[in-house]
Short mmCIF file of C-alpha atoms (C1' of nucleotides) in Angstrom, two decimals:
data_model
loop_
_atom_site.label_atom_id
_atom_site.label_comp_id
_atom_site.label_asym_id
_atom_site.label_seq_id
_atom_site.Cartn_x
_atom_site.Cartn_y
_atom_site.Cartn_z
CA UNK A 341 81.79 67.26 67.68
CA UNK A 342 82.91 70.59 69.16
CA UNK A 343 85.55 72.26 67.04
CA UNK A 344 87.99 74.19 69.24
CA UNK A 345 90.70 76.71 68.49
CA UNK A 346 93.37 77.33 71.12
CA UNK A 347 95.27 80.60 71.63
CA UNK A 348 97.98 80.60 74.27
CA UNK A 349 101.47 82.04 74.08
CA UNK A 350 103.37 79.51 76.18
CA UNK A 351 104.03 76.61 73.86
CA UNK A 352 104.27 73.99 76.56
CA UNK A 353 100.95 75.00 78.11
CA UNK A 354 99.39 75.22 74.67
CA UNK A 355 100.48 71.72 73.84
CA UNK A 356 99.36 70.40 77.20
CA UNK A 357 95.91 71.95 76.95
CA UNK A 358 95.60 70.54 73.48
CA UNK A 359 96.43 67.07 74.79
CA UNK A 360 93.89 67.54 77.55
CA UNK A 361 91.09 68.38 75.11
CA UNK A 362 92.02 65.66 72.67
CA UNK A 363 91.29 63.16 75.43
CA UNK A 364 87.63 64.14 75.19
CA UNK A 365 85.84 62.11 72.55
CA UNK A 366 83.52 64.97 71.56
CA UNK A 367 86.24 67.62 71.18
CA UNK A 368 88.37 68.44 68.20
CA UNK A 369 91.25 70.92 68.49
CA UNK A 370 91.34 72.12 64.89
CA UNK A 371 94.35 74.40 65.37
CA UNK A 372 96.31 76.37 67.94
CA UNK A 373 97.93 79.79 67.91
CA UNK A 374 100.78 81.41 69.81
CA UNK A 375 99.40 84.95 69.65
CA UNK A 376 96.30 86.96 68.88
CA UNK A 377 97.17 87.79 65.26
CA UNK A 378 97.71 84.17 64.36
CA UNK A 379 94.55 83.17 66.22
CA UNK A 380 92.48 85.59 64.16
CA UNK A 381 93.83 84.19 60.89
CA UNK A 382 93.06 80.66 62.03
CA UNK A 383 89.55 81.63 63.08
CA UNK A 384 88.80 82.93 59.58
CA UNK A 385 90.32 79.84 58.08
CA UNK A 386 88.81 77.13 60.27
CA UNK A 387 85.60 78.71 61.59
CA UNK A 388 85.78 76.90 64.94
CA UNK A 389 82.81 76.58 67.29
CA UNK A 390 84.75 77.78 70.30
CA UNK A 391 87.85 79.91 70.80
CA UNK A 392 89.78 79.22 73.99
CA UNK A 393 92.22 82.04 74.62
CA UNK A 394 94.64 83.39 77.19
CA UNK A 395 94.65 87.14 77.87
CA UNK A 396 98.25 88.27 78.07
CA UNK A 397 99.77 87.47 74.69
CA UNK A 398 102.21 89.39 72.51
CA UNK A 399 100.69 91.62 69.85
CA UNK A 400 96.96 91.18 70.13
CA UNK A 401 95.71 90.32 73.63
CA UNK A 402 92.92 87.87 74.29
CA UNK A 403 90.59 90.72 75.18
CA UNK A 404 91.31 92.55 71.93
CA UNK A 405 90.87 89.29 70.07
CA UNK A 406 87.45 88.77 71.67
CA UNK A 407 86.44 92.28 70.62
CA UNK A 408 87.48 91.60 67.07
CA UNK A 409 85.53 88.35 66.96
CA UNK A 410 82.43 90.26 68.01
CA UNK A 411 82.96 93.22 65.67
CA UNK A 412 83.73 91.20 62.58
CA UNK A 413 80.77 88.94 63.25
CA UNK A 414 82.63 85.67 63.55
CA UNK A 415 80.23 83.04 64.83
CA UNK A 416 82.49 81.40 67.38
CA UNK A 417 82.00 81.59 71.13
CA UNK A 418 84.91 82.94 73.13
CA UNK A 419 86.17 81.44 76.39
CA UNK A 420 88.98 83.14 78.31
CA UNK A 421 91.38 80.95 80.27
CA UNK A 422 93.82 83.05 82.27
CA UNK A 423 95.99 83.25 85.35
CA UNK A 424 94.60 86.59 86.33
CA UNK A 425 91.64 86.97 88.66
CA UNK A 426 91.40 90.65 87.90
CA UNK A 427 87.95 92.21 88.06
CA UNK A 428 88.86 94.70 85.36
CA UNK A 429 89.80 91.95 82.95
CA UNK A 430 86.55 90.07 83.50
CA UNK A 431 84.56 93.22 83.07
CA UNK A 432 86.23 94.07 79.78
CA UNK A 433 85.85 90.47 78.67
CA UNK A 434 82.12 90.45 79.28
CA UNK A 435 81.75 93.78 77.50
CA UNK A 436 83.49 92.16 74.54
CA UNK A 437 80.85 89.44 74.42
CA UNK A 438 82.89 86.68 75.99
CA UNK A 439 80.73 83.79 77.24
CA UNK A 440 83.24 82.01 79.45
CA UNK A 441 85.93 83.14 81.88
CA UNK A 442 87.95 80.45 83.63
CA UNK A 443 91.02 80.69 85.83
CA UNK A 444 94.05 78.49 85.38
CA UNK A 445 93.65 77.77 89.08
CA UNK A 446 90.43 75.91 88.34
CA UNK A 447 90.55 72.11 88.02
CA UNK A 448 91.40 70.80 84.57
CA UNK A 449 88.24 68.70 84.29
CA UNK A 450 86.24 71.90 84.38
CA UNK A 451 87.56 73.06 81.03
CA UNK A 452 85.85 70.46 78.83
CA UNK A 453 82.61 70.84 80.78
CA UNK A 454 82.73 74.59 80.35
CA UNK A 455 83.28 74.27 76.61
CA UNK A 456 80.28 71.95 76.29
CA UNK A 457 78.09 74.29 78.28
CA UNK A 458 79.17 77.27 76.21
CA UNK A 459 78.64 75.35 73.01
CA UNK A 460 75.05 74.66 74.08
CA UNK A 461 74.57 78.41 74.46
CA UNK A 462 75.34 78.76 78.16
CA UNK A 463 77.72 80.99 80.06
CA UNK A 464 80.49 80.03 82.47
CA UNK A 465 82.04 82.61 84.77
CA UNK A 466 83.90 82.07 88.01
CA UNK A 467 81.20 83.14 90.50
CA UNK A 468 83.51 84.71 93.08
CA UNK A 469 85.15 86.79 90.43
CA UNK A 470 81.83 87.90 88.98
CA UNK A 471 80.91 89.54 92.27
CA UNK A 472 84.17 91.47 92.49
CA UNK A 473 83.89 92.63 88.92
CA UNK A 474 80.66 94.50 89.40
CA UNK A 475 81.23 95.64 92.96
CA UNK A 476 84.35 97.63 92.25
CA UNK A 477 84.48 100.08 89.40
CA UNK A 478 87.75 101.47 88.12
CA UNK A 479 88.06 104.91 89.75
CA UNK A 480 90.87 106.12 87.51
CA UNK A 481 90.45 108.33 84.47
CA UNK A 482 92.62 108.07 81.37
CA UNK A 483 95.25 110.56 82.42
CA UNK A 484 95.68 109.00 85.84
CA UNK A 485 96.00 105.61 84.23
CA UNK A 486 98.69 106.75 81.79
CA UNK A 487 100.67 108.56 84.43
CA UNK A 488 100.45 105.69 86.88
CA UNK A 489 101.59 103.20 84.27
CA UNK A 490 104.73 105.14 83.49
CA UNK A 491 105.48 106.06 87.10
CA UNK A 492 105.13 102.39 88.00
CA UNK A 493 107.94 101.55 85.62
CA UNK A 494 110.28 103.76 87.55
CA UNK A 495 110.06 107.01 85.59
CA UNK A 496 110.26 110.20 87.63
CA UNK A 497 107.58 112.88 87.45
CA UNK A 498 109.72 114.88 85.05
CA UNK A 499 110.27 111.96 82.70
CA UNK A 500 106.58 111.13 82.66
CA UNK A 501 105.78 114.76 81.93
CA UNK A 502 108.16 114.77 78.97
CA UNK A 503 106.62 111.64 77.47
CA UNK A 504 103.05 112.90 77.79
CA UNK A 505 103.78 116.54 76.96
CA UNK A 506 102.50 117.72 80.31
CA UNK A 507 104.12 119.80 83.03
CA UNK A 508 105.87 118.18 85.92
CA UNK A 509 103.42 119.66 88.40
CA UNK A 510 100.45 118.28 86.53
CA UNK A 511 101.92 114.83 86.59
CA UNK A 512 102.39 115.06 90.32
CA UNK A 513 98.81 116.17 90.71
CA UNK A 514 97.49 113.20 88.74
CA UNK A 515 99.64 110.89 90.74
CA UNK A 516 98.43 112.42 93.95
CA UNK A 517 94.81 112.01 92.88
CA UNK A 518 95.35 108.40 91.88
CA UNK A 519 97.00 107.70 95.24
CA UNK A 520 94.07 109.32 96.99
CA UNK A 521 91.41 107.51 94.98
CA UNK A 522 93.03 104.16 95.60
CA UNK A 523 93.45 104.86 99.29
CA UNK A 524 97.15 104.08 99.41
CA UNK A 525 100.24 105.93 100.54
CA UNK A 526 102.50 106.32 97.51
CA UNK A 527 102.87 105.72 93.79
CA UNK A 528 104.35 102.27 94.22
CA UNK A 529 101.39 100.91 96.15
CA UNK A 530 99.02 102.69 93.79
CA UNK A 531 100.63 101.00 90.80
CA UNK A 532 100.55 97.58 92.42
CA UNK A 533 96.92 97.87 93.45
CA UNK A 534 95.75 99.18 90.08
CA UNK A 535 97.66 96.46 88.30
CA UNK A 536 96.28 93.74 90.53
CA UNK A 537 92.74 94.92 89.87
CA UNK A 538 93.30 94.96 86.14
CA UNK A 539 92.93 98.72 85.84
CA UNK A 540 96.28 99.62 84.42
CA UNK B 379 108.39 52.90 82.54
CA UNK B 380 109.35 56.33 83.84
CA UNK B 381 107.50 57.21 87.02
CA UNK B 382 106.82 60.97 87.15
CA UNK B 383 105.62 63.29 89.89
CA UNK B 384 104.18 66.66 88.90
CA UNK B 385 104.28 69.83 91.05
CA UNK B 386 102.52 72.90 89.65
CA UNK B 387 100.23 75.31 91.44
CA UNK B 388 97.81 76.14 88.64
CA UNK B 389 95.35 73.28 88.60
CA UNK B 390 94.41 73.63 84.95
CA UNK B 391 98.02 73.59 83.81
CA UNK B 392 98.77 70.71 86.15
CA UNK B 393 95.95 68.66 84.70
CA UNK B 394 96.93 69.52 81.17
CA UNK B 395 100.57 68.57 81.65
CA UNK B 396 99.44 65.35 83.24
CA UNK B 397 97.29 64.59 80.19
CA UNK B 398 100.22 65.39 77.95
CA UNK B 399 102.53 62.95 79.72
CA UNK B 400 99.91 60.23 79.94
CA UNK B 401 99.85 60.21 76.14
CA UNK B 402 103.38 58.84 76.20
CA UNK B 403 103.38 55.05 76.46
CA UNK B 404 106.54 54.93 78.57
CA UNK B 405 105.47 57.57 81.10
CA UNK B 406 103.46 57.15 84.26
CA UNK B 407 102.31 60.18 86.25
CA UNK B 408 102.10 58.60 89.67
CA UNK B 409 100.76 61.72 91.44
CA UNK B 410 100.59 65.48 91.22
CA UNK B 411 100.89 68.26 93.79
CA UNK B 412 99.64 71.83 94.03
CA UNK B 413 102.53 73.11 96.17
CA UNK B 414 106.00 72.23 97.39
CA UNK B 415 104.95 70.79 100.76
CA UNK B 416 102.54 68.38 99.19
CA UNK B 417 105.08 67.45 96.54
CA UNK B 418 107.63 66.50 99.20
CA UNK B 419 105.12 64.25 100.96
CA UNK B 420 104.27 62.55 97.68
CA UNK B 421 107.93 62.06 96.82
CA UNK B 422 108.52 60.18 100.09
CA UNK B 423 105.39 58.17 99.49
CA UNK B 424 105.78 57.27 95.81
CA UNK B 425 109.55 57.45 95.22
CA UNK B 426 109.16 58.68 91.62
CA UNK B 427 112.00 58.55 89.09
CA UNK B 428 111.56 62.17 88.05
CA UNK B 429 110.07 65.24 89.70
CA UNK B 430 108.73 67.86 87.29
CA UNK B 431 108.17 71.11 89.16
CA UNK B 432 107.29 74.74 88.64
CA UNK B 433 109.27 77.36 90.59
CA UNK B 434 106.80 79.92 91.90
CA UNK B 435 104.46 78.00 94.16
CA UNK B 436 102.88 78.89 97.52
CA UNK B 437 104.72 77.70 100.61
CA UNK B 438 107.75 75.82 99.35
CA UNK B 439 109.09 76.98 95.96
CA UNK B 440 110.37 74.60 93.33
CA UNK B 441 113.94 75.70 94.06
CA UNK B 442 113.57 75.00 97.78
CA UNK B 443 111.97 71.69 96.94
CA UNK B 444 114.93 70.75 94.74
CA UNK B 445 117.32 71.61 97.57
CA UNK B 446 115.38 69.43 99.94
CA UNK B 447 115.43 66.52 97.51
CA UNK B 448 119.20 66.77 97.35
CA UNK B 449 119.73 67.24 101.10
CA UNK B 450 117.46 64.43 102.20
CA UNK B 451 118.99 62.11 99.64
CA UNK B 452 115.88 61.31 97.68
CA UNK B 453 116.87 59.45 94.55
CA UNK B 454 114.66 61.26 92.08
CA UNK B 455 115.93 63.57 89.35
CA UNK B 456 114.52 67.09 89.35
CA UNK B 457 113.37 68.94 86.24
CA UNK B 458 112.21 72.54 86.50
CA UNK B 459 109.49 73.75 84.15
CA UNK B 460 108.85 77.44 84.53
CA UNK B 461 107.72 80.62 82.85
CA UNK B 462 110.74 82.52 84.01
CA UNK B 463 113.89 82.82 81.97
CA UNK B 464 115.73 84.35 84.90
CA UNK B 465 119.45 83.69 85.10
CA UNK B 466 119.33 83.79 88.90
CA UNK B 467 116.74 81.05 89.01
CA UNK B 468 118.69 78.75 86.73
CA UNK B 469 121.83 79.33 88.70
CA UNK B 470 120.18 78.48 91.99
CA UNK B 471 118.52 75.49 90.38
CA UNK B 472 121.80 74.06 89.16
CA UNK B 473 123.39 74.67 92.55
CA UNK B 474 120.53 72.64 94.02
CA UNK B 475 121.42 69.70 91.80
CA UNK B 476 118.64 70.12 89.27
CA UNK B 477 119.32 68.20 86.04
CA UNK B 478 116.74 69.83 83.78
CA UNK B 479 115.52 73.39 83.27
CA UNK B 480 112.82 73.95 80.65
CA UNK B 481 110.78 77.02 79.81
CA UNK B 482 107.04 76.93 79.35
CA UNK B 483 107.77 78.73 76.08
CA UNK B 484 109.43 75.58 74.76
CA UNK B 485 107.39 73.22 72.56
CA UNK B 486 105.35 70.63 74.41
CA UNK B 487 106.93 67.69 72.61
CA UNK B 488 110.22 68.60 74.22
CA UNK B 489 109.01 67.75 77.69
CA UNK B 490 108.73 64.00 77.27
CA UNK B 491 112.05 63.86 75.43
CA UNK B 492 113.72 65.82 78.20
CA UNK B 493 112.36 63.49 80.85
CA UNK B 494 113.67 60.47 78.96
CA UNK B 495 117.09 62.03 78.58
CA UNK B 496 117.23 62.96 82.25
CA UNK B 497 116.08 59.50 83.24
CA UNK B 498 118.99 58.05 81.27
CA UNK B 499 121.32 60.24 83.34
CA UNK B 500 121.60 63.22 81.00
CA UNK B 501 121.05 66.94 81.54
CA UNK B 502 118.71 69.30 79.72
CA UNK B 503 119.13 73.05 80.02
CA UNK B 504 117.96 75.80 77.68
CA UNK B 505 121.28 76.74 76.04
CA UNK B 506 120.61 80.46 75.64
CA UNK B 507 119.67 80.73 79.28
CA UNK B 508 122.74 78.81 80.39
CA UNK B 509 124.98 81.50 78.93
CA UNK B 510 123.17 84.34 80.70
CA UNK B 511 123.23 82.50 84.00
CA UNK B 512 126.97 82.41 84.28
CA UNK B 513 127.64 85.79 82.73
CA UNK B 514 125.82 87.85 85.29
CA UNK B 515 126.23 87.31 89.01
CA UNK B 516 123.82 88.67 91.57
CA UNK B 517 125.51 91.77 93.01
CA UNK B 518 123.15 92.14 95.96
CA UNK B 519 123.83 90.96 99.48
CA UNK B 520 121.16 89.65 101.85
CA UNK B 521 120.31 92.95 103.47
CA UNK B 522 120.01 94.76 100.18
CA UNK B 523 117.77 92.02 98.90
CA UNK B 524 115.45 92.15 101.92
CA UNK B 525 115.21 95.91 101.87
CA UNK B 526 114.61 96.05 98.16
CA UNK B 527 111.88 93.44 98.35
CA UNK B 528 109.94 95.40 100.95
CA UNK B 529 110.55 98.78 99.34
CA UNK B 530 109.32 97.33 96.06
CA UNK B 531 106.00 96.56 97.67
CA UNK B 532 105.47 100.19 98.46
CA UNK B 533 106.78 100.42 102.01
CA UNK B 534 108.57 103.64 102.93
CA UNK B 535 112.07 103.61 104.37
CA UNK B 536 110.62 104.00 107.85
CA UNK B 537 108.24 101.07 107.48
CA UNK B 538 110.98 98.84 106.13
CA UNK B 539 113.20 99.86 109.04
CA UNK B 540 110.48 98.93 111.54
CA UNK B 541 110.00 95.50 110.00
CA UNK B 542 113.69 94.66 109.93
CA UNK B 543 114.58 96.37 113.23
CA UNK B 544 116.99 98.71 111.55
CA UNK B 545 117.23 102.48 111.54
CA UNK B 546 115.65 104.52 108.79
CA UNK B 547 119.00 105.86 107.68
CA UNK B 548 120.47 102.39 107.32
CA UNK B 549 117.60 101.33 105.15
CA UNK B 550 118.15 104.29 102.90
CA UNK B 551 121.82 103.44 102.72
CA UNK B 552 121.09 99.89 101.62
CA UNK B 553 118.63 101.10 99.04
CA UNK B 554 121.13 103.60 97.75
CA UNK B 555 123.76 100.88 97.40
CA UNK B 556 121.37 98.55 95.63
CA UNK B 557 120.40 101.33 93.23
CA UNK B 558 124.05 102.01 92.56
CA UNK B 559 125.02 98.39 92.06
CA UNK B 560 122.18 97.84 89.63
CA UNK B 561 122.97 101.01 87.73
CA UNK B 562 119.49 102.44 87.88
CA UNK B 563 117.97 105.68 89.09
CA UNK B 564 115.56 104.84 91.88
CA UNK B 565 114.12 102.08 94.03
CA UNK B 566 111.32 101.27 91.61
CA UNK B 567 113.66 100.51 88.73
CA UNK B 568 115.98 98.65 91.06
CA UNK B 569 113.15 96.43 92.21
CA UNK B 570 111.96 95.72 88.69
CA UNK B 571 115.43 94.88 87.43
CA UNK B 572 116.31 92.64 90.36
CA UNK B 573 113.01 90.86 90.05
CA UNK B 574 113.42 90.33 86.34
CA UNK B 575 116.86 88.83 86.84
CA UNK B 576 115.57 86.47 89.50
CA UNK B 577 117.60 88.08 92.28
CA UNK B 578 114.86 89.15 94.61
"C1'" DA C 1466 76.53 137.38 78.50
"C1'" DA C 1467 77.07 134.98 82.38
"C1'" DT C 1468 77.72 130.38 84.44
"C1'" DT C 1469 79.31 126.02 85.12
"C1'" DG C 1470 82.52 122.40 84.52
"C1'" DC C 1471 86.82 120.34 83.25
"C1'" DG C 1472 91.61 119.70 81.80
"C1'" DA C 1473 95.85 121.60 82.65
"C1'" DT C 1474 98.93 124.67 85.18
"C1'" DT C 1475 101.35 127.08 88.89
"C1'" DG C 1476 103.51 127.87 93.28
"C1'" DA C 1477 104.28 126.89 97.88
"C1'" DC C 1478 105.00 123.57 101.58
"C1'" DA C 1479 106.28 119.48 104.31
"C1'" DT C 1480 107.86 114.95 103.72
"C1'" DT C 1481 110.43 111.38 101.80
"C1'" DC C 1482 114.31 109.83 98.93
"C1'" DG C 1483 119.05 109.29 97.30
"C1'" DT C 1484 123.84 110.37 98.35
"C1'" DC C 1485 127.85 110.88 100.89
"C1'" DA C 1486 131.24 111.32 104.43
"C1'" DC C 1487 132.08 109.79 108.72
"C1'" DC C 1488 131.41 107.38 113.21
"C1'" DT C 1489 130.75 102.91 116.34
"C1'" DG C 1490 131.12 98.32 117.84
"C1'" DC C 1491 132.84 93.81 117.09
"C1'" DA C 1492 134.80 89.88 115.25
"C1'" DT C 1493 138.91 87.93 112.95
"C1'" DG C 1494 143.34 86.98 112.04
"C1'" DG C 1495 148.21 88.33 111.60
"C1'" DC D 1042 147.95 93.53 120.73
"C1'" DC D 1043 146.63 95.91 116.77
"C1'" DA D 1044 144.69 96.52 112.36
"C1'" DT D 1045 141.77 95.29 109.00
"C1'" DG D 1046 137.19 94.41 107.78
"C1'" DC D 1047 132.32 94.62 108.09
"C1'" DA D 1048 127.41 95.37 109.68
"C1'" DG D 1049 124.98 99.06 111.30
"C1'" DG D 1050 124.23 104.03 112.52
"C1'" DT D 1051 124.37 109.31 112.28
"C1'" DG D 1052 123.85 113.71 110.20
"C1'" DA D 1053 123.49 116.70 106.65
"C1'" DC D 1054 122.33 118.21 101.86
"C1'" DG D 1055 119.90 118.53 97.51
"C1'" DA D 1056 116.51 116.39 94.74
"C1'" DA D 1057 112.15 114.18 94.08
"C1'" DT D 1058 107.59 113.31 95.92
"C1'" DG D 1059 102.89 114.13 97.84
"C1'" DT D 1060 99.47 117.67 99.08
"C1'" DC D 1061 96.68 121.93 98.51
"C1'" DA D 1062 94.74 125.92 97.05
"C1'" DA D 1063 94.40 129.03 93.46
"C1'" DT D 1064 94.51 130.10 88.56
"C1'" DC D 1065 93.72 129.97 83.42
"C1'" DG D 1066 91.51 128.71 79.02
"C1'" DC D 1067 87.85 126.78 76.80
"C1'" DA D 1068 83.75 124.34 75.72
"C1'" DA D 1069 79.05 123.43 76.86
"C1'" DT D 1070 75.13 125.25 79.15
"C1'" DT D 1071 71.44 128.48 80.63
#
DNA sequence: AATTGCGATTGACATTCGTCACCTGCATGG
DNA sequence: CCATGCAGGTGACGAATGTCAATCGCAATT
């Protein structure tokens, strides 16, 4: 019997995934959580074999949750199930000791199989995504990332400068560098590209 | 026996929702589709009682699908299940004759109940959302919408003008109006706000 | 002590953006 | 017929943006 804990913020999807796993005779969904904080409490309480978690959740993200599981020495395997095929996410996930990374685009039958494989000590990662993850490194440094994030939300150079205690010119320089590194034409495209790659 | 057709682009979620509904003794998921086109074919083929559809799907969106169901006189009720609590979406959905609008944030148990209620001839709409939908009308006209969509993807005024066969100045005028109507400071914020409201 | 490297800054420049007032057709309806 | 809109365009102005080269301070080398 594989004891599973589910973390997913959208209640309807959470319930549906739970129903899906309950159909498997060798699976037991011991609990489910709507965010990372709650998931961590339930992990300590139930000691599940496998944690199945989304990435983008309020409070503690799935990636941060995976890190915590590793740091605090919890014994459970972590499998990420997410919408986002972002190389940066996968990379961070693997660095956090995650042993499975599935996309919500993948067929539903694949989930139970993946959990069994992981429970036996295997790894399951979308192969196409794995290639992208190691082929393209994040070219941005911390400052560029910060500046790009804020600029992408519509703040002007001056407003970004005020928030980060930098000068307006410096902000424009960082933005210019980020635009150059990403090979695009303006801050809007830079933000979109970085976001899509999971670098923001 | 309520005969249900499921349209949802994420395979894993589609499978999970299907499992969820199959648990109900009075529900029968007769087929499921990964996009709007496929869903329409399956509706003609299976004549389901209820169509449960997502909104954002490749090709034909859930809203367009609902419109088509109404226009072509298919008898099935339409229930939208989506991530997006956007007033504009709900408004368009209701105009298209949709009788149910649920959020993926809502508890999973609610889905089956909603389908039963709809099947009996009732309506199910998130009450909070219903208020927002009628309080705020979309202030943008078609041109402003088009221009804003393209500008939001990082195109410059000149590039947008080329695509729409307009002059550069006109494009900037439309953008300026959109920015004014939305009460924001630049095209980036305008795009984000319009998108969030479901107006894009 | 001199050198190298790096984060941050400055200033100058051309381009793009956001705003506004004002023009041009063109359909519509009194 | 005229006038009242309305979609689209023009031109001009100031502000914000994107690009570069040069500078400063400071820490880590050597």
